[in-house]
CSV table of C-alpha atoms and ligand atoms in Angstrom, one decimal:
chain,number,residue,atom,x,y,z
A,1,MET,CA,71.0,65.9,110.5
A,2,THR,CA,70.5,65.9,114.3
A,3,SER,CA,73.3,66.8,116.7
A,4,ALA,CA,73.6,63.1,117.7
A,5,THR,CA,74.3,61.9,114.2
A,6,PRO,CA,78.0,61.3,113.7
A,7,ILE,CA,79.6,63.3,111.0
A,8,PRO,CA,81.4,61.0,108.5
A,9,ALA,CA,85.1,61.4,108.2
A,10,PRO,CA,86.6,62.4,104.8
A,11,PRO,CA,86.6,59.2,102.7
A,12,THR,CA,89.9,57.6,101.8
A,13,ALA,CA,88.4,55.9,98.7
A,14,PRO,CA,89.6,57.4,95.5
A,15,PHE,CA,87.9,60.6,94.4
A,16,GLY,CA,84.6,59.9,92.6
A,17,THR,CA,84.2,56.3,93.5
A,18,LEU,CA,81.6,56.7,96.3
A,19,PHE,CA,78.0,57.9,95.8
A,20,THR,CA,75.3,58.9,98.2
A,21,ALA,CA,71.9,57.1,98.2
A,22,THR,CA,69.9,59.7,96.4
A,23,MET,CA,69.9,61.3,93.0
A,24,SER,CA,67.5,63.5,91.0
A,25,HIS,CA,66.6,63.0,87.4
A,26,VAL,CA,64.3,64.5,84.8
A,27,VAL,CA,63.5,63.8,81.1
A,28,PHE,CA,63.2,66.1,78.2
A,29,GLU,CA,60.8,64.9,75.5
A,30,ASP,CA,58.2,66.2,73.1
A,31,GLY,CA,59.8,69.6,73.4
A,32,ALA,CA,59.4,70.0,77.2
A,33,TRP,CA,61.1,69.1,80.5
A,34,GLY,CA,59.1,66.8,82.8
A,35,GLU,CA,59.1,67.0,86.6
A,36,PRO,CA,62.4,66.1,88.3
A,37,ILE,CA,62.2,62.9,90.4
A,38,LEU,CA,64.2,62.5,93.6
A,39,GLY,CA,64.9,58.8,94.2
A,40,PRO,CA,67.5,56.1,94.9
A,41,VAL,CA,70.6,56.0,92.8
A,42,GLN,CA,70.0,53.2,90.3
A,43,PRO,CA,71.1,52.4,86.7
A,44,PHE,CA,69.3,54.0,83.7
A,45,SER,CA,68.5,51.9,80.7
A,46,PHE,CA,69.3,53.3,77.2
A,47,HIS,CA,68.3,52.2,73.8
A,48,PRO,CA,71.5,51.1,72.0
A,49,ALA,CA,70.8,53.8,69.4
A,50,ALA,CA,70.8,56.6,72.1
A,51,HIS,CA,72.3,59.8,70.6
A,52,VAL,CA,74.9,60.1,73.4
A,53,LEU,CA,76.4,56.7,72.7
A,54,HIS,CA,77.1,57.5,69.1
A,55,TYR,CA,77.5,61.3,68.7
A,56,GLY,CA,78.8,62.4,72.1
A,57,SER,CA,75.9,64.6,73.1
A,58,ALA,CA,76.9,64.8,76.8
A,59,CYS,CA,78.0,67.4,79.2
A,60,PHE,CA,78.3,67.7,83.0
A,61,GLU,CA,79.3,69.9,85.9
A,62,GLY,CA,81.2,69.4,89.1
A,63,LEU,CA,80.5,71.4,92.2
A,64,LYS,CA,80.7,70.9,95.9
A,65,ALA,CA,78.8,71.3,99.1
A,66,HIS,CA,80.8,71.7,102.2
A,67,ARG,CA,80.0,71.1,105.9
A,68,GLY,CA,80.6,74.4,107.7
A,69,LEU,CA,82.2,74.8,111.1
A,70,ASP,CA,78.7,75.2,112.4
A,71,ASN,CA,77.8,71.8,111.0
A,72,VAL,CA,75.6,73.3,108.3
A,73,VAL,CA,76.0,72.1,104.7
A,74,ARG,CA,76.2,74.8,102.1
A,75,ILE,CA,76.6,74.6,98.3
A,76,PHE,CA,79.5,76.6,96.8
A,77,ARG,CA,78.8,78.8,93.8
A,78,ALA,CA,75.8,76.8,92.5
A,79,GLU,CA,74.7,79.7,90.3
A,80,ALA,CA,78.0,79.8,88.4
A,81,HIS,CA,78.0,76.0,87.8
A,82,VAL,CA,74.4,76.0,86.7
A,83,ALA,CA,75.1,78.9,84.2
A,84,ARG,CA,78.2,77.0,82.9
A,85,MET,CA,76.1,73.8,82.5
A,86,ARG,CA,73.5,75.7,80.5
A,87,GLN,CA,76.2,77.1,78.3
A,88,SER,CA,77.7,73.7,77.7
A,89,ALA,CA,74.2,72.3,76.8
A,90,GLU,CA,73.7,75.2,74.3
A,91,VAL,CA,77.0,74.7,72.6
A,92,LEU,CA,76.3,70.9,72.3
A,93,CYS,CA,72.8,71.6,70.9
A,94,LEU,CA,71.2,69.8,73.8
A,95,PRO,CA,68.0,71.0,75.5
A,96,VAL,CA,69.1,73.8,77.9
A,97,PRO,CA,67.9,73.0,81.5
A,98,PRO,CA,66.1,75.9,83.1
A,99,GLN,CA,68.2,77.6,85.7
A,100,ASP,CA,65.6,77.1,88.5
A,101,MET,CA,65.0,73.5,87.7
A,102,LEU,CA,68.7,72.5,87.8
A,103,ASP,CA,69.3,74.6,90.9
A,104,THR,CA,66.4,72.9,92.7
A,105,MET,CA,67.6,69.5,91.7
A,106,ILE,CA,71.1,70.2,93.1
A,107,ARG,CA,69.6,71.5,96.3
A,108,GLU,CA,67.3,68.6,96.8
A,109,VAL,CA,70.1,66.0,96.3
A,110,THR,CA,72.3,67.9,98.7
A,111,ARG,CA,69.5,68.1,101.3
A,112,ALA,CA,68.8,64.4,100.9
A,113,SER,CA,72.5,63.6,101.2
A,114,ASP,CA,73.1,65.8,104.3
A,115,ALA,CA,74.0,63.0,106.7
A,116,GLU,CA,76.5,61.7,104.2
A,117,VAL,CA,78.5,64.9,103.8
A,118,PRO,CA,81.9,64.4,105.4
A,119,ALA,CA,83.7,67.0,107.5
A,120,GLU,CA,86.4,69.1,105.8
A,121,PRO,CA,88.7,68.6,104.1
A,122,GLY,CA,86.1,66.2,102.7
A,123,SER,CA,82.9,67.5,101.0
A,124,LEU,CA,80.0,66.4,98.9
A,125,TYR,CA,80.8,66.4,95.2
A,126,LEU,CA,77.8,67.0,93.0
A,127,ARG,CA,77.7,65.9,89.4
A,128,PRO,CA,74.9,67.2,87.2
A,129,THR,CA,74.9,65.3,83.9
A,130,LEU,CA,73.0,65.8,80.7
A,131,VAL,CA,72.8,63.3,77.8
A,132,GLY,CA,71.0,63.1,74.5
A,133,THR,CA,68.8,60.0,74.4
A,134,GLU,CA,67.1,60.0,71.0
A,135,GLU,CA,67.0,56.5,69.5
A,136,ASN,CA,68.4,57.4,66.1
A,137,VAL,CA,71.7,56.4,64.6
A,138,GLY,CA,70.9,58.6,61.6
A,139,ALA,CA,71.1,61.7,63.8
A,140,ALA,CA,74.8,62.4,63.3
A,141,ALA,CA,74.1,65.9,62.1
A,142,ALA,CA,71.0,66.5,64.1
A,143,PRO,CA,70.5,67.4,67.8
A,144,SER,CA,68.9,64.8,70.0
A,145,VAL,CA,65.2,65.6,70.4
A,146,SER,CA,65.1,63.9,73.8
A,147,ALA,CA,67.5,64.1,76.8
A,148,LEU,CA,68.1,63.0,80.3
A,149,LEU,CA,69.4,65.3,83.1
A,150,TYR,CA,70.4,63.9,86.4
A,151,VAL,CA,72.3,65.0,89.5
A,152,LEU,CA,74.4,62.4,91.3
A,153,ALA,CA,76.4,63.1,94.4
A,154,GLY,CA,79.2,61.5,96.4
A,155,PRO,CA,81.4,62.1,99.4
A,156,VAL,CA,84.9,63.0,98.5
A,157,GLY,CA,88.3,63.6,100.1
A,158,ASP,CA,91.5,64.6,98.2
A,159,TYR,CA,91.4,64.6,94.4
A,160,PHE,CA,95.1,63.8,94.1
A,161,SER,CA,96.2,60.7,95.9
A,162,GLY,CA,98.5,61.4,98.8
A,163,GLY,CA,96.8,64.7,99.9
A,164,ILE,CA,98.3,68.1,99.4
A,165,ARG,CA,101.7,67.4,97.8
A,166,PRO,CA,103.7,69.3,95.1
A,167,LEU,CA,102.5,68.0,91.7
A,168,ALA,CA,104.7,67.3,88.7
A,169,LEU,CA,103.5,68.6,85.3
A,170,ALA,CA,104.8,67.9,81.8
A,171,ILE,CA,104.5,70.9,79.4
A,172,GLU,CA,103.1,69.9,76.0
A,173,THR,CA,103.6,72.6,73.4
A,174,VAL,CA,102.2,70.8,70.3
A,175,GLN,CA,98.9,69.3,71.2
A,176,PRO,CA,96.0,71.4,72.6
A,177,ARG,CA,93.8,70.0,75.3
A,178,THR,CA,90.8,70.1,73.0
A,179,THR,CA,89.7,71.8,69.8
A,180,PRO,CA,89.5,75.6,69.8
A,181,THR,CA,86.1,76.9,71.0
A,182,PHE,CA,85.3,73.6,72.8
A,183,GLY,CA,87.5,74.4,75.7
A,184,VAL,CA,84.6,76.3,77.5
A,185,VAL,CA,82.4,73.2,77.2
A,186,LYS,CA,82.4,70.7,80.0
A,187,SER,CA,81.9,67.8,77.7
A,188,GLY,CA,83.2,64.3,78.1
A,189,ALA,CA,84.8,64.4,74.7
A,190,ASN,CA,87.3,67.0,75.9
A,191,TYR,CA,88.5,64.7,78.6
A,192,VAL,CA,89.0,61.7,76.4
A,193,MET,CA,90.9,63.9,73.9
A,194,ALA,CA,93.4,64.8,76.7
A,195,LEU,CA,93.6,61.3,77.9
A,196,ARG,CA,96.2,59.8,75.5
A,197,PRO,CA,98.8,62.5,75.9
A,198,THR,CA,98.3,62.5,79.6
A,199,LEU,CA,98.7,58.7,80.0
A,200,ALA,CA,101.8,58.8,77.7
A,201,ALA,CA,103.4,61.6,79.9
A,202,LYS,CA,102.5,59.8,83.1
A,203,LYS,CA,104.1,56.6,81.9
A,204,LYS,CA,107.2,58.2,80.2
A,205,LEU,CA,107.9,61.1,82.5
A,206,GLY,CA,106.3,60.0,85.8
A,207,VAL,CA,104.3,63.2,86.0
A,208,ASP,CA,100.9,63.8,87.5
A,209,GLN,CA,99.4,65.9,84.7
A,210,VAL,CA,100.1,67.6,81.4
A,211,LEU,CA,100.0,71.4,81.1
A,212,PHE,CA,98.7,72.0,77.5
A,213,ALA,CA,100.5,75.0,75.9
A,214,PRO,CA,100.1,74.6,72.2
A,215,GLY,CA,102.5,77.0,70.3
A,216,GLY,CA,104.0,78.0,73.7
A,217,THR,CA,100.9,79.6,75.1
A,218,VAL,CA,99.5,78.1,78.3
A,219,GLN,CA,95.9,76.8,78.4
A,220,GLU,CA,95.2,74.4,81.3
A,221,THR,CA,95.8,70.8,82.4
A,222,GLY,CA,93.3,67.9,81.8
A,223,ALA,CA,91.1,68.9,84.7
A,224,ALA,CA,92.3,72.1,86.2
A,225,ASN,CA,93.3,75.7,85.5
A,226,PHE,CA,96.9,77.0,86.0
A,227,MET,CA,98.3,79.9,87.9
A,228,LEU,CA,101.7,81.4,88.7
A,229,ILE,CA,102.0,82.9,92.2
A,230,ASP,CA,104.5,84.8,94.2
A,231,ALA,CA,104.5,87.1,97.2
A,232,GLY,CA,102.7,89.9,95.3
A,233,ARG,CA,101.2,88.5,92.1
A,234,VAL,CA,98.9,85.9,90.7
A,235,VAL,CA,99.3,85.5,86.9
A,236,THR,CA,97.0,83.3,84.9
A,237,PRO,CA,95.8,83.0,81.3
A,238,ALA,CA,93.1,85.4,80.3
A,239,LEU,CA,89.7,83.8,79.5
A,240,ASN,CA,89.3,82.6,76.0
A,241,ASP,CA,87.4,79.8,74.3
A,242,ASN,CA,90.3,77.3,74.4
A,243,PHE,CA,90.0,76.4,78.1
A,244,LEU,CA,87.4,75.9,80.8
A,245,HIS,CA,86.5,79.0,82.7
A,246,GLY,CA,87.0,77.6,86.1
A,247,VAL,CA,84.7,78.7,89.0
A,248,THR,CA,87.6,78.1,91.4
A,249,ARG,CA,89.9,80.2,89.2
A,250,ASP,CA,87.4,83.0,89.3
A,251,SER,CA,86.9,82.7,93.1
A,252,LEU,CA,90.7,82.6,93.8
A,253,LEU,CA,91.3,85.7,91.6
A,254,ARG,CA,88.8,87.6,93.6
A,255,LEU,CA,90.1,86.4,96.9
A,256,ALA,CA,93.7,87.2,95.7
A,257,VAL,CA,92.7,90.8,95.2
A,258,ASP,CA,91.2,90.9,98.7
A,259,LEU,CA,94.4,89.5,100.1
A,260,GLY,CA,96.5,92.3,98.4
A,261,PHE,CA,97.9,90.3,95.4
A,262,VAL,CA,98.0,92.0,92.0
A,263,VAL,CA,96.1,89.8,89.6
A,264,GLU,CA,97.2,89.6,86.0
A,265,GLU,CA,95.0,87.8,83.5
A,266,ARG,CA,96.8,87.7,80.1
A,267,ASP,CA,98.7,85.4,77.8
A,268,VAL,CA,101.1,83.3,79.7
A,269,THR,CA,104.0,81.8,77.7
A,270,VAL,CA,105.9,78.6,78.5
A,271,ASP,CA,109.1,80.7,78.5
A,272,GLU,CA,107.6,82.8,81.3
A,273,VAL,CA,106.5,79.7,83.2
A,274,ILE,CA,110.0,78.3,83.1
A,275,ALA,CA,111.6,81.6,84.1
A,276,TRP,CA,109.1,81.9,87.0
A,277,ALA,CA,109.8,78.3,88.1
A,278,ARG,CA,113.6,79.1,88.2
A,279,ARG,CA,113.1,81.9,90.7
A,280,SER,CA,113.6,80.8,94.3
A,281,ASP,CA,110.3,82.5,95.2
A,282,GLY,CA,108.3,81.3,92.2
A,283,GLU,CA,105.2,79.2,92.9
A,284,ALA,CA,102.7,77.6,90.6
A,285,ALA,CA,99.3,75.8,91.2
A,286,LEU,CA,96.4,74.0,89.6
A,287,THR,CA,93.0,75.1,90.5
A,288,GLY,CA,89.6,73.4,90.2
A,289,THR,CA,86.6,72.2,92.2
A,290,ALA,CA,88.3,68.8,92.6
A,291,ALA,CA,91.9,70.1,92.9
A,292,VAL,CA,91.0,73.1,95.0
A,293,LEU,CA,94.4,74.7,94.8
A,294,SER,CA,97.1,72.2,94.4
A,295,PRO,CA,100.7,73.3,94.4
A,296,VAL,CA,103.0,72.4,91.4
A,297,GLY,CA,106.5,71.4,92.5
A,298,LYS,CA,108.1,70.3,89.2
A,299,LEU,CA,107.9,71.0,85.5
A,300,VAL,CA,109.2,68.6,82.9
A,301,TYR,CA,110.0,70.5,79.7
A,302,ASN,CA,112.1,69.5,76.7
A,303,GLY,CA,113.6,66.6,78.6
A,304,GLU,CA,114.6,68.8,81.6
A,305,SER,CA,113.1,68.5,85.1
A,306,ILE,CA,112.7,71.9,86.6
A,307,PRO,CA,111.7,72.4,90.3
A,308,VAL,CA,109.2,75.2,90.8
A,309,GLY,CA,110.9,77.5,93.4
A,310,ASP,CA,112.2,75.2,96.1
A,311,GLY,CA,110.1,72.4,94.7
A,312,GLY,CA,107.9,72.4,97.9
A,313,ILE,CA,104.5,73.7,98.8
A,314,GLY,CA,104.6,77.5,98.4
A,315,GLU,CA,103.5,79.7,101.3
A,316,HIS,CA,101.7,82.2,99.1
A,317,SER,CA,99.8,79.4,97.3
A,318,MET,CA,98.7,78.1,100.7
A,319,ARG,CA,97.6,81.5,101.9
A,320,LEU,CA,95.4,81.7,98.8
A,321,ARG,CA,94.1,78.2,99.3
A,322,LYS,CA,93.2,78.8,102.9
A,323,ALA,CA,91.2,81.9,102.0
A,324,LEU,CA,89.1,79.7,99.7
A,325,THR,CA,88.8,76.7,102.1
A,326,ASP,CA,87.9,79.0,105.0
A,327,LEU,CA,85.1,80.4,102.9
A,328,HIS,CA,83.9,76.9,102.0
A,329,ILE,CA,83.4,76.1,105.6
A,330,ALA,CA,81.9,79.5,106.5
A,331,ALA,CA,84.8,80.2,108.8
A,332,GLY,CA,84.3,83.9,108.2
A,333,PRO,CA,82.0,86.2,106.2
A,334,ASP,CA,80.8,85.3,102.7
A,335,PRO,CA,81.2,88.8,101.0
A,336,TYR,CA,80.2,87.6,97.6
A,337,GLY,CA,77.2,85.5,98.5
A,338,TRP,CA,78.9,82.3,97.1
A,339,LEU,CA,77.4,79.9,99.7
A,340,THR,CA,73.8,78.8,99.5
A,341,LEU,CA,71.8,76.6,101.8
A,342,PRO,CA,70.4,73.5,100.0
B,1,PLP,C1,89.4,71.0,82.1
B,1,PLP,C2,89.1,71.7,83.4
B,1,PLP,N1,89.6,72.9,83.5
B,1,PLP,C3,89.4,73.6,84.6
B,1,PLP,C4,88.6,73.1,85.7
B,1,PLP,C5,88.3,73.9,86.9
B,1,PLP,O1,87.0,74.3,86.9
B,1,PLP,P1,86.2,74.6,88.2
B,1,PLP,O2,87.1,75.5,89.0
B,1,PLP,O3,85.0,75.3,87.8
B,1,PLP,O4,86.0,73.3,88.8
B,1,PLP,C6,88.1,71.8,85.5
B,1,PLP,C7,87.3,71.2,86.6
B,1,PLP,O5,86.5,70.9,86.9
B,1,PLP,C8,88.3,71.1,84.4
B,1,PLP,O6,87.8,69.9,84.2
């Protein structure tokens, strides 16, 4: 991008509906990956018997590249996202993309999309996707021998419509978000499993999201991790196989320690969440690449609507959020080496 090229404003279109001009794709067949091809975004064609269309052999990632204050675009924690994609592929018995190959594809798409990366709070959302393509409807209990990996990108603004606003969550204590052990996999099947209870809660209770807490122990929402925050502490469920190990969660916990918060990773019960919300200084938030850190202003539980703290945007949540967004735009040092040039 030359200094004369205008920087696009953050898009107002809904998150995920705009795409840049360039993607990268590569095919796995005969036991080997081919050469990734960088080219225009265009439809793929699949045989109707493709494994993914029948047996759900699909996983993806979501990461962002941000335009820094110096106008340079940098990718945030690519290594962690590539590692998680490889883990998802492994659990789904899909061919595992080599670290270097996927990393290079992400960088090439980011570089090719440079002029389309908006200024903060916008960013470039990158969506690596892996699907099984074997043409075989008899392969219900067999892995796909062929696969397609691609990296798509799009300029994004806020994930939740209306910008930063306190979100309302319904607490669900019966249904889990997904099946045990599959929580760590970023597979489309997990999202569709959470869809029906989420739609029902939105319609019936007017909430934004559902906080899944089967048996009274908190997991996460449909697309973000959950944290309790106050002036001195950040409390969040300890990692287990039931929920996605968010890169944003990990980043925020490290920054929280740097900011002087005590971080507690342990079981978090619904009773504790409710008691926390009833405190005047209690804060709660959702965290994720898309959500960044979004404050939670209200919980709906057992038919009762409970404001979190004063129901507004908590100052400590915002302090934590700013530490992360400042890092995204290289406003200060990058002590953990999380930013990489494409
Ligand atoms: C189910 C779920 N949990 C948590 C997260 C947060 O993960 P990350 O911070 O790596 O984006 C996501 C987001 O992408 C998600 O879909």
